[in-house]
PDB file of C-alpha atoms in Angstrom:
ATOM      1  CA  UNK D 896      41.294   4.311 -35.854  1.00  0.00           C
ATOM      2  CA  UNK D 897      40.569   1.996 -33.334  1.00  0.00           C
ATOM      3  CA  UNK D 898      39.600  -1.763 -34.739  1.00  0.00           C
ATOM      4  CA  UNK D 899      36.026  -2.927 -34.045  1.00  0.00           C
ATOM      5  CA  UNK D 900      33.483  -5.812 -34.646  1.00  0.00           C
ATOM      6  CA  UNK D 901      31.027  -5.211 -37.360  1.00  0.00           C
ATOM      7  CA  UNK D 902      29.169  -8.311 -35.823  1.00  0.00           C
ATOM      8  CA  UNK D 903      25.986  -7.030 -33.992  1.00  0.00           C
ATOM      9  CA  UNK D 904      24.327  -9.312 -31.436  1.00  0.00           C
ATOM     10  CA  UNK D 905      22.239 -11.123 -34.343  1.00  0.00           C
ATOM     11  CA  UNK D 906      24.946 -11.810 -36.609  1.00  0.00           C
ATOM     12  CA  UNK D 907      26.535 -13.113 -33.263  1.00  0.00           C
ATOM     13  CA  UNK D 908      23.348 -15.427 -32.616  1.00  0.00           C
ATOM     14  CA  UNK D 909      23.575 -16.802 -36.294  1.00  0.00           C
ATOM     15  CA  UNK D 910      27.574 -17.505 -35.782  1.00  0.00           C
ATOM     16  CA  UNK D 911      26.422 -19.594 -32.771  1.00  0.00           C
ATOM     17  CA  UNK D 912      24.238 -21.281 -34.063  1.00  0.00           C
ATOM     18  CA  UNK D 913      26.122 -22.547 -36.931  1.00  0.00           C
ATOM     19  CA  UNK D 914      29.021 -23.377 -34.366  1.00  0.00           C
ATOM     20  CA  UNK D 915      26.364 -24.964 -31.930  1.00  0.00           C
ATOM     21  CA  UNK D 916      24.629 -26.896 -34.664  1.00  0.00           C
ATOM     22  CA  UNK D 917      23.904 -30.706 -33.694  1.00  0.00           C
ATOM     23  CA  UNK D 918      24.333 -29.483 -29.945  1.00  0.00           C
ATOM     24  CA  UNK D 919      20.892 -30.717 -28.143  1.00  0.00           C
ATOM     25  CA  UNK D 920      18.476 -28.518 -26.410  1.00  0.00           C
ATOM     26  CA  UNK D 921      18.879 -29.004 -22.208  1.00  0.00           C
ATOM     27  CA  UNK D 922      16.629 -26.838 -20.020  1.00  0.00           C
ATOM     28  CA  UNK D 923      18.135 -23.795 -18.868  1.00  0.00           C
ATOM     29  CA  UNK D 924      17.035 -23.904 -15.287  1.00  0.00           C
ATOM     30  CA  UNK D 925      18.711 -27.386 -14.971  1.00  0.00           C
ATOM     31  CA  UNK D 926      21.677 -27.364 -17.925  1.00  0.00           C
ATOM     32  CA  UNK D 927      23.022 -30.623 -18.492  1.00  0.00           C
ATOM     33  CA  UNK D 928      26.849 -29.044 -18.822  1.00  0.00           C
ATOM     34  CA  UNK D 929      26.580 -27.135 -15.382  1.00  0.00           C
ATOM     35  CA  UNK D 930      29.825 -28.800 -14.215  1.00  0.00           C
ATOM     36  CA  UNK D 931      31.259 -28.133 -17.909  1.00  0.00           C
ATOM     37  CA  UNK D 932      34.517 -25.430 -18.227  1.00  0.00           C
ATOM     38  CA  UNK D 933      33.427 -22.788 -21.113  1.00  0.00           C
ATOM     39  CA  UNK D 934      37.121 -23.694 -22.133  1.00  0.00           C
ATOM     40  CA  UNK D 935      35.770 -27.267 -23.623  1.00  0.00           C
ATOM     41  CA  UNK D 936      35.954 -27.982 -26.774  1.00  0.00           C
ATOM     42  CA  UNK D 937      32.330 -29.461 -26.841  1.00  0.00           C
ATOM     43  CA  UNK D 938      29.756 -27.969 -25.906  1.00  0.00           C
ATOM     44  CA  UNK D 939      27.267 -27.924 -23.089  1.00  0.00           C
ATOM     45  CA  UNK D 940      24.170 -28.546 -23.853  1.00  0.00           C
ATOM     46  CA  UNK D 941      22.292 -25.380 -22.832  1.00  0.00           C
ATOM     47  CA  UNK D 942      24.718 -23.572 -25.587  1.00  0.00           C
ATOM     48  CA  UNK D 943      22.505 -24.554 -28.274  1.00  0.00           C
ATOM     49  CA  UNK D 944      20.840 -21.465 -29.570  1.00  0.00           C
ATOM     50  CA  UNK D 945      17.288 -22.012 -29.535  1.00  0.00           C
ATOM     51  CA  UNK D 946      15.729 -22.171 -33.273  1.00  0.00           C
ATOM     52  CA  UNK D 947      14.935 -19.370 -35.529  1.00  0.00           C
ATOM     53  CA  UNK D 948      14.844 -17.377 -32.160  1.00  0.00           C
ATOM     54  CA  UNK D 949      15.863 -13.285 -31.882  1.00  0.00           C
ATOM     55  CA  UNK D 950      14.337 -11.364 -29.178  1.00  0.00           C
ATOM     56  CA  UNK D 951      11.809  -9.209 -30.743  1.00  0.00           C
ATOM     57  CA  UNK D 952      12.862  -5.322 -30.585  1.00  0.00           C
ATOM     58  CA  UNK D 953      10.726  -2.837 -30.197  1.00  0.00           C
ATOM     59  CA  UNK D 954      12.176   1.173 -29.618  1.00  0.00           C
ATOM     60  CA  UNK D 955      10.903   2.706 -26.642  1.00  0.00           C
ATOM     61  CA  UNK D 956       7.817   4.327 -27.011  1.00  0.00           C
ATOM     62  CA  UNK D 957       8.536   8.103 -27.942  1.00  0.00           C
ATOM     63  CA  UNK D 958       6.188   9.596 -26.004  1.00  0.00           C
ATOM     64  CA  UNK D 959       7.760   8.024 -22.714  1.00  0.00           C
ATOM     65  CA  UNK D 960       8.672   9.874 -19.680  1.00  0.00           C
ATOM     66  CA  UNK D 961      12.425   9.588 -20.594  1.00  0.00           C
ATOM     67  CA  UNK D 962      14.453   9.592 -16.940  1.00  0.00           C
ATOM     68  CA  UNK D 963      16.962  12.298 -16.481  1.00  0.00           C
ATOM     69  CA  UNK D 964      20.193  10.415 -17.157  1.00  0.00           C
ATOM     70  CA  UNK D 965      23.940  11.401 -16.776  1.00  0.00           C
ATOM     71  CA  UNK D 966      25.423  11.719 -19.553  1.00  0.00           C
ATOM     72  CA  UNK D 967      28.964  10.042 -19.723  1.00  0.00           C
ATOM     73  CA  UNK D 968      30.902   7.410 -21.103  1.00  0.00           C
ATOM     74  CA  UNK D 969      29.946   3.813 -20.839  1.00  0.00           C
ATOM     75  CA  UNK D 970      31.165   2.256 -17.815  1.00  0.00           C
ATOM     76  CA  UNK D 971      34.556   0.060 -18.841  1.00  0.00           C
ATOM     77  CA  UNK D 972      36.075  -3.145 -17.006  1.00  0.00           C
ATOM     78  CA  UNK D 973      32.619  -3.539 -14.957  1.00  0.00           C
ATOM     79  CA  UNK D 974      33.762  -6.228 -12.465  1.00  0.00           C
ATOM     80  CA  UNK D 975      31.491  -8.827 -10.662  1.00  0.00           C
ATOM     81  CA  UNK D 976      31.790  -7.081  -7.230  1.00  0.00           C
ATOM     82  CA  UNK D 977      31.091  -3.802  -8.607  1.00  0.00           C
ATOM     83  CA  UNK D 978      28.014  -5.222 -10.601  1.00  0.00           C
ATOM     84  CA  UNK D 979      26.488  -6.662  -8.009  1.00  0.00           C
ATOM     85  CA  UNK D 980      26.872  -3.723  -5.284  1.00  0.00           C
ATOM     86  CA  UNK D 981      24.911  -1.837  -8.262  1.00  0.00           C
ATOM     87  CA  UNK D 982      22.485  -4.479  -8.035  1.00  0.00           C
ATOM     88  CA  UNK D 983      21.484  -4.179  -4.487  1.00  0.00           C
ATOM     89  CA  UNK D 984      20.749  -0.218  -4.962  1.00  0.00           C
ATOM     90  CA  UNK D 985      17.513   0.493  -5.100  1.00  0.00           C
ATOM     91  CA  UNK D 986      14.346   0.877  -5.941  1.00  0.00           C
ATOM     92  CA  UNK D 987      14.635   4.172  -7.771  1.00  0.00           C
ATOM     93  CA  UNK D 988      14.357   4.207 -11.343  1.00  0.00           C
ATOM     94  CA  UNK D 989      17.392   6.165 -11.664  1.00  0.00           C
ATOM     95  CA  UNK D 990      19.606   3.675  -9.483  1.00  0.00           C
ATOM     96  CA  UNK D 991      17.780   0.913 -11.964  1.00  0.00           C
ATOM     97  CA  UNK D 992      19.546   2.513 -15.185  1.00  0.00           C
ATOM     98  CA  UNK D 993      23.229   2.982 -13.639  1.00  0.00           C
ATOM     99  CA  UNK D 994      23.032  -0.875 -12.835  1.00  0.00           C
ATOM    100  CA  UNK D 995      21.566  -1.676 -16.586  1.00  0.00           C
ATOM    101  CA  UNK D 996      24.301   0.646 -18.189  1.00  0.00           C
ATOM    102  CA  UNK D 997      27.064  -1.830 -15.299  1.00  0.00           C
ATOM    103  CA  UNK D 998      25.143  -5.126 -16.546  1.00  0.00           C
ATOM    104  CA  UNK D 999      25.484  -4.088 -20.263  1.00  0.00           C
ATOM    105  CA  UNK D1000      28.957  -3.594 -19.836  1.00  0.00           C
ATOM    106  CA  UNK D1001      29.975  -6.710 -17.663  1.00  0.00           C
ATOM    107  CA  UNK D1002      27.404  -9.736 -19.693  1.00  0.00           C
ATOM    108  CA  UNK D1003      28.877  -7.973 -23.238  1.00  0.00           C
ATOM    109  CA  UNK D1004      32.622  -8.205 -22.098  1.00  0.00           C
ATOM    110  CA  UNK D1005      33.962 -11.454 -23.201  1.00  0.00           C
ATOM    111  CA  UNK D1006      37.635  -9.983 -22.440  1.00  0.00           C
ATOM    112  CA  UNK D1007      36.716 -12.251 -19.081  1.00  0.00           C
ATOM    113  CA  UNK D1008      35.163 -15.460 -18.982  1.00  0.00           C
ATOM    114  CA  UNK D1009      32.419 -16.160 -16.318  1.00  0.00           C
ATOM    115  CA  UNK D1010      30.846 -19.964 -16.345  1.00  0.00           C
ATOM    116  CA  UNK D1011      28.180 -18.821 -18.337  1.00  0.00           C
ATOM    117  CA  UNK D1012      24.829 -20.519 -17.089  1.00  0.00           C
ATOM    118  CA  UNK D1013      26.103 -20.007 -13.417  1.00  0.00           C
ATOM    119  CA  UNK D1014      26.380 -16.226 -14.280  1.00  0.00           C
ATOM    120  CA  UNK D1015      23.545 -15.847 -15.815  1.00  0.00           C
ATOM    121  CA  UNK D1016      20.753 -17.607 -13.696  1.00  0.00           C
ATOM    122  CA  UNK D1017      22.521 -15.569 -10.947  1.00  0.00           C
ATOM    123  CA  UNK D1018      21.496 -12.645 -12.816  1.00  0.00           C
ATOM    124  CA  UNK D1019      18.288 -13.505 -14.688  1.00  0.00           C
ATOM    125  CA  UNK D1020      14.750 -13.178 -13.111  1.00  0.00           C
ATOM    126  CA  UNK D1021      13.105 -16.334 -12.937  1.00  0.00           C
ATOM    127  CA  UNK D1022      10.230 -15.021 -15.349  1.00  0.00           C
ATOM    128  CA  UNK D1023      12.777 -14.324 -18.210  1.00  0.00           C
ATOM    129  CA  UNK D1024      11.603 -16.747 -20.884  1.00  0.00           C
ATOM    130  CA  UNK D1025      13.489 -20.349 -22.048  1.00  0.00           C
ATOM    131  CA  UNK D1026      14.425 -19.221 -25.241  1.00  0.00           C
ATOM    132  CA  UNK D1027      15.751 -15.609 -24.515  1.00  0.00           C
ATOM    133  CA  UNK D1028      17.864 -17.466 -21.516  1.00  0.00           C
ATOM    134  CA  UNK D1029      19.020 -19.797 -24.417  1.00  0.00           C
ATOM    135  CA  UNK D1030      19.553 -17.487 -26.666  1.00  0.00           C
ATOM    136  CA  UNK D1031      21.801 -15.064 -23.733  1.00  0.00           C
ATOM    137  CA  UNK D1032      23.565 -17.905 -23.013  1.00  0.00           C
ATOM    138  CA  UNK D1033      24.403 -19.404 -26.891  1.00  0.00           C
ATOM    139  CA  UNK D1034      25.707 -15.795 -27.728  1.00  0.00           C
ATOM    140  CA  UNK D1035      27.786 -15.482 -24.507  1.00  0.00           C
ATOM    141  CA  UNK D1036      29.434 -19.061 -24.843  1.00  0.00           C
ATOM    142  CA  UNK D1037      30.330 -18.888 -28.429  1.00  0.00           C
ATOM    143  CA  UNK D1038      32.044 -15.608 -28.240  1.00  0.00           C
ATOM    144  CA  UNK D1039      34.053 -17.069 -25.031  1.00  0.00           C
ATOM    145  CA  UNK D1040      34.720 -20.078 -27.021  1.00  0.00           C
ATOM    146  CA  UNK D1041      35.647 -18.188 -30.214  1.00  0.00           C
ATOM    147  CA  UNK D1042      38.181 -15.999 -28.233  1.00  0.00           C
ATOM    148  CA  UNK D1043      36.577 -12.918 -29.618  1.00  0.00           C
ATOM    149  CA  UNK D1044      36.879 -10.734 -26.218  1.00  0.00           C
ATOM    150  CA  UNK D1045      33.906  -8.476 -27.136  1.00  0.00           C
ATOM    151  CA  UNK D1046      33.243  -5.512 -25.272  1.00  0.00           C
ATOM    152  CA  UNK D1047      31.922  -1.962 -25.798  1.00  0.00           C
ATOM    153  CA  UNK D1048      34.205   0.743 -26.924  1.00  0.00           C
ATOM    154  CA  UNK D1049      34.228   3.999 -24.654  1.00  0.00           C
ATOM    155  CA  UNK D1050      36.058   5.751 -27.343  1.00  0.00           C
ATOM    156  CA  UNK D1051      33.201   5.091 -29.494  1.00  0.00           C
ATOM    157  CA  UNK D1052      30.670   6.976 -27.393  1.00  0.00           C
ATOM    158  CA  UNK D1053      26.853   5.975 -27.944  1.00  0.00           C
ATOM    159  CA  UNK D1054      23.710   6.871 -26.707  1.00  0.00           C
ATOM    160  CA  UNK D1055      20.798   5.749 -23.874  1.00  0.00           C
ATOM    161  CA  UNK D1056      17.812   6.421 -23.209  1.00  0.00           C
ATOM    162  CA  UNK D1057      15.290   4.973 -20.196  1.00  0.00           C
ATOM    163  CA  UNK D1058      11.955   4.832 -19.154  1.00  0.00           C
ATOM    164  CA  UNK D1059      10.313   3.508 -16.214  1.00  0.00           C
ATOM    165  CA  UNK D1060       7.189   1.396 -15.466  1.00  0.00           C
ATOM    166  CA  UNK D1061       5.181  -0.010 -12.623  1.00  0.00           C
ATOM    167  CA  UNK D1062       5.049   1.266  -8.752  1.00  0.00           C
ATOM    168  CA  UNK D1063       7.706   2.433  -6.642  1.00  0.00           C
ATOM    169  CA  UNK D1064       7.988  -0.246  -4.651  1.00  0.00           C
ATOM    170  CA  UNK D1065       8.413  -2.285  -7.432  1.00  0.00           C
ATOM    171  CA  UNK D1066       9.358  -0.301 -10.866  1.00  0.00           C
ATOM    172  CA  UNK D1067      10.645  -1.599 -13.548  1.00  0.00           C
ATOM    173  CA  UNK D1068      13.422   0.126 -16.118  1.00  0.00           C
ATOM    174  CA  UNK D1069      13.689  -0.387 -19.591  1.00  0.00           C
ATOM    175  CA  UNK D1070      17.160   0.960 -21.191  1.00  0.00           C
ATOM    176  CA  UNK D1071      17.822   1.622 -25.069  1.00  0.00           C
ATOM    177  CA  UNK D1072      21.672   1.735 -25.712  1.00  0.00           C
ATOM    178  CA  UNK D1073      23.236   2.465 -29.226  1.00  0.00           C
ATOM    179  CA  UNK D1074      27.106   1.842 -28.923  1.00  0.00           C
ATOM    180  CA  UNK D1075      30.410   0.974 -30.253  1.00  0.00           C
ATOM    181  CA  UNK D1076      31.651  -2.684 -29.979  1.00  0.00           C
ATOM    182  CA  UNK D1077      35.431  -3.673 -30.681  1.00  0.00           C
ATOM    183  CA  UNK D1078      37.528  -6.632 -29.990  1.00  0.00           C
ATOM    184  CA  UNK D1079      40.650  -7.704 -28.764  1.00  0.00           C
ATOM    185  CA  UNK D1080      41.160 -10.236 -30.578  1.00  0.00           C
ATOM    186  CA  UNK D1081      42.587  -8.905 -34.345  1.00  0.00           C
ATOM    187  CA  UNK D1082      40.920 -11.946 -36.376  1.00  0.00           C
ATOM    188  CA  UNK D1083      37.963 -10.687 -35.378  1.00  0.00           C
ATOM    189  CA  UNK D1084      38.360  -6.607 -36.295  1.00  0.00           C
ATOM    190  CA  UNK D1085      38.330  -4.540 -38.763  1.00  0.00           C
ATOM    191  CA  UNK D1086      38.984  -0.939 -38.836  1.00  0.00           C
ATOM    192  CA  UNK D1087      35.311   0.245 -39.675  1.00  0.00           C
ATOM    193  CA  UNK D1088      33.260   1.357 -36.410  1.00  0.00           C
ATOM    194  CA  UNK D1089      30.245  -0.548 -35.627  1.00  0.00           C
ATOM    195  CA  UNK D1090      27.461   0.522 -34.056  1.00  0.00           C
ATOM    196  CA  UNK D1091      24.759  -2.179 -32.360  1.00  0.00           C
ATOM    197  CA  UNK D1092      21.264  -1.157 -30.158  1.00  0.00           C
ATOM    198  CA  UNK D1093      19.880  -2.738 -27.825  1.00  0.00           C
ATOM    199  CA  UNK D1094      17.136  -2.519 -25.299  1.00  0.00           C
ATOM    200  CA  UNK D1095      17.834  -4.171 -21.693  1.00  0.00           C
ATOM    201  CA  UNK D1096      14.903  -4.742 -18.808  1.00  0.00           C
ATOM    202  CA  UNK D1097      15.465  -4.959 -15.039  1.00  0.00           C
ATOM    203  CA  UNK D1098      12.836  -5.003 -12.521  1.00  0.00           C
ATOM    204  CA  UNK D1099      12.837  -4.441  -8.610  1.00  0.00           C
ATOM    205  CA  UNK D1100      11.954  -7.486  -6.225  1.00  0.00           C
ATOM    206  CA  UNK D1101      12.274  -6.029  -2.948  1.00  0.00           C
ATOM    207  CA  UNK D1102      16.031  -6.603  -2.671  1.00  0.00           C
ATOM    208  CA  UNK D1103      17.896  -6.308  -5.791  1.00  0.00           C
ATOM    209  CA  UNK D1104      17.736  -5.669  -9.572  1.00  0.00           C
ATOM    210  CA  UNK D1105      16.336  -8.483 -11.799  1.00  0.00           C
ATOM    211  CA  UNK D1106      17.345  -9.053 -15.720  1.00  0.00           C
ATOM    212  CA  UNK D1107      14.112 -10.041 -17.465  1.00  0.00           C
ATOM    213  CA  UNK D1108      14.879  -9.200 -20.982  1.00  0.00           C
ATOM    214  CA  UNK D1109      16.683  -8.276 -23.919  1.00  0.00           C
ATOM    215  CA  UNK D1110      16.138  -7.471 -27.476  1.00  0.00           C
ATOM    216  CA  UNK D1111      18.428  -6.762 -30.366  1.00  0.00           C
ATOM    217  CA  UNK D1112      17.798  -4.037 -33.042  1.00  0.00           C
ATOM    218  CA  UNK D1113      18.168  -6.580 -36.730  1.00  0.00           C
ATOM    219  CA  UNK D1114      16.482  -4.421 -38.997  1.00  0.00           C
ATOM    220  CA  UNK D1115      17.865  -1.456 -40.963  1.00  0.00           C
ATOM    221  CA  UNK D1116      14.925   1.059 -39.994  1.00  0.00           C
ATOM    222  CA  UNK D1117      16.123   0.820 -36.452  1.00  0.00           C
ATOM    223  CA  UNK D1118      19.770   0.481 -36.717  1.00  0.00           C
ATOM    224  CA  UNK D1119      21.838   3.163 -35.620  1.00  0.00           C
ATOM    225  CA  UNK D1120      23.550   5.441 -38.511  1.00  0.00           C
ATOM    226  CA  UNK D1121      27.053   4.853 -39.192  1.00  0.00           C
ATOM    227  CA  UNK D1122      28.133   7.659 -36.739  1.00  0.00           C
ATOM    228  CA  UNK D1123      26.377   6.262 -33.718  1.00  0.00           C
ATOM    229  CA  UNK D1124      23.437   8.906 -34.685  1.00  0.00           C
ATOM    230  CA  UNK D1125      19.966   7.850 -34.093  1.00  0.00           C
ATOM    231  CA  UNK D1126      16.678   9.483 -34.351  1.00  0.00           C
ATOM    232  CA  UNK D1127      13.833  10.045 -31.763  1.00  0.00           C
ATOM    233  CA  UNK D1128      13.032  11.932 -28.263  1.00  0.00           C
ATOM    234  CA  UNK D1129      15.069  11.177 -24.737  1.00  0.00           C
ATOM    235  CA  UNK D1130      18.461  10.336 -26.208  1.00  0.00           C
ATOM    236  CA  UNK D1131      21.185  11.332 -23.839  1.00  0.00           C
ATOM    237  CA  UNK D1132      24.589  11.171 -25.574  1.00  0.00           C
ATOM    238  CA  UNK D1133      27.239   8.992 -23.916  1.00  0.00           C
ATOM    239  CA  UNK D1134      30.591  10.344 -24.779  1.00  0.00           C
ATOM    240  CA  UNK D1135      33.881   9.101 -25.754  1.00  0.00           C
ATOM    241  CA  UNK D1136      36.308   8.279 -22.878  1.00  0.00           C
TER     242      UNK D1136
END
């Protein structure tokens, strides 16, 4: 059996912040370590996680109009150029949740380092709060800096689901993913699947796809079941590569 991470993204926030402690807070728009490498051995100072801070989930509503989605494996080795060709398709809903499923994929891959607050104000709508940009950016660091090379496991399988709000000129998607993380990195694997969830929002400006926010599943009633199962209307099943 393949070896994966039983670390979902909170335990991962907690881990940061305990690496992170006594780092102070900068302002994410303007980080103090901009010109620092994510190879230092210090910190920047937009890496510390901000306090007592995980963005609140909430499951899709179940009486949503659920978008017709494709159902196959999570997209593997998203690269920038890839990403951000995605990102310029648009406006339509559907085109929205193949470029959530890509961003999923590429910001949850640690297997390649990015410079971290570059990457992600590049990516990030301006509206997405302080502390969720903090707490994005904490998570994504520390697991770079750890060595962990995180990343979603096709041969896991999963499953999405997606909704759409707003006006056509300017929707925006919301995507639920349950799915498989593993590492490269043996210190940090075990042989016991684990399944995280996660909801991801993008909205439409006119040109390109916009990351506005995030939320990680904590609590038991919401958690995926061991086997990736999970309960509710508009689940399409992605499965194993």
């Amino acid at each position: 059996m393949m070896r994966t991470v039983q670390v979902a993204a909170a335990g991962v926030a907690l881990l940061a912040s305990l690496i992170l402690a006594g780092c102070d807070a900068g302002s994410p728009r303007e980080p103090a370590g901009a010109s620092e490498t994510n190879a230092s051995s210090s910190a920047p100072s937009w890496a510390a996680p901000p306090v007592d801070f995980v963005p609140s989930f909430q499951p899709l509503d179940e009486s949503s109009a659920w978008l017709p989605l494709e159902s196959a494996p999570i997209p593997e080795d998203v690269d920038r150029e890839d990403l951000f060709e995605l990102r310029a398709t648009g406006p339509s809903p559907i085109e929205g949740a193949e470029y959530v499923l890509a961003l999923a994929s590429y910001w949850h891959d640690t297997r390649h380092e990015v410079v971290v607050d570059e990457e992600l104000r590049e990516l990030s709508d301006p509206d997405m709060s302080e502390e969720l940009w903090r707490f994005l950016a904490s998570d994504r660091w520390a697991q770079q800096d750890l060595g962990t090379k995180r990343f979603y496991d096709p041969a896991g399988g999963g499953f999405v689901r997606a909704s759409a709000t707003g006006n056509r000129e300017s929707p925006s998607v919301t995507l639920e993913l349950v799915a498989a993380t593993t590492a490269d990195a043996p210190e940090y694997a075990t042989d016991e699947v684990s399944f995280s969830r996660y909801t991801y929002e993008v909205v439409w400006d006119g040109e390109e796809w916009q990351w506005l926010d995030f939320a990680v599943a904590n609590s038991p009633e919401v958690q995926p079941s061991q086997d990736g199962s999970v309960k509710g209307a508009g689940w399409v099943r992605l499965p194993p590569a």
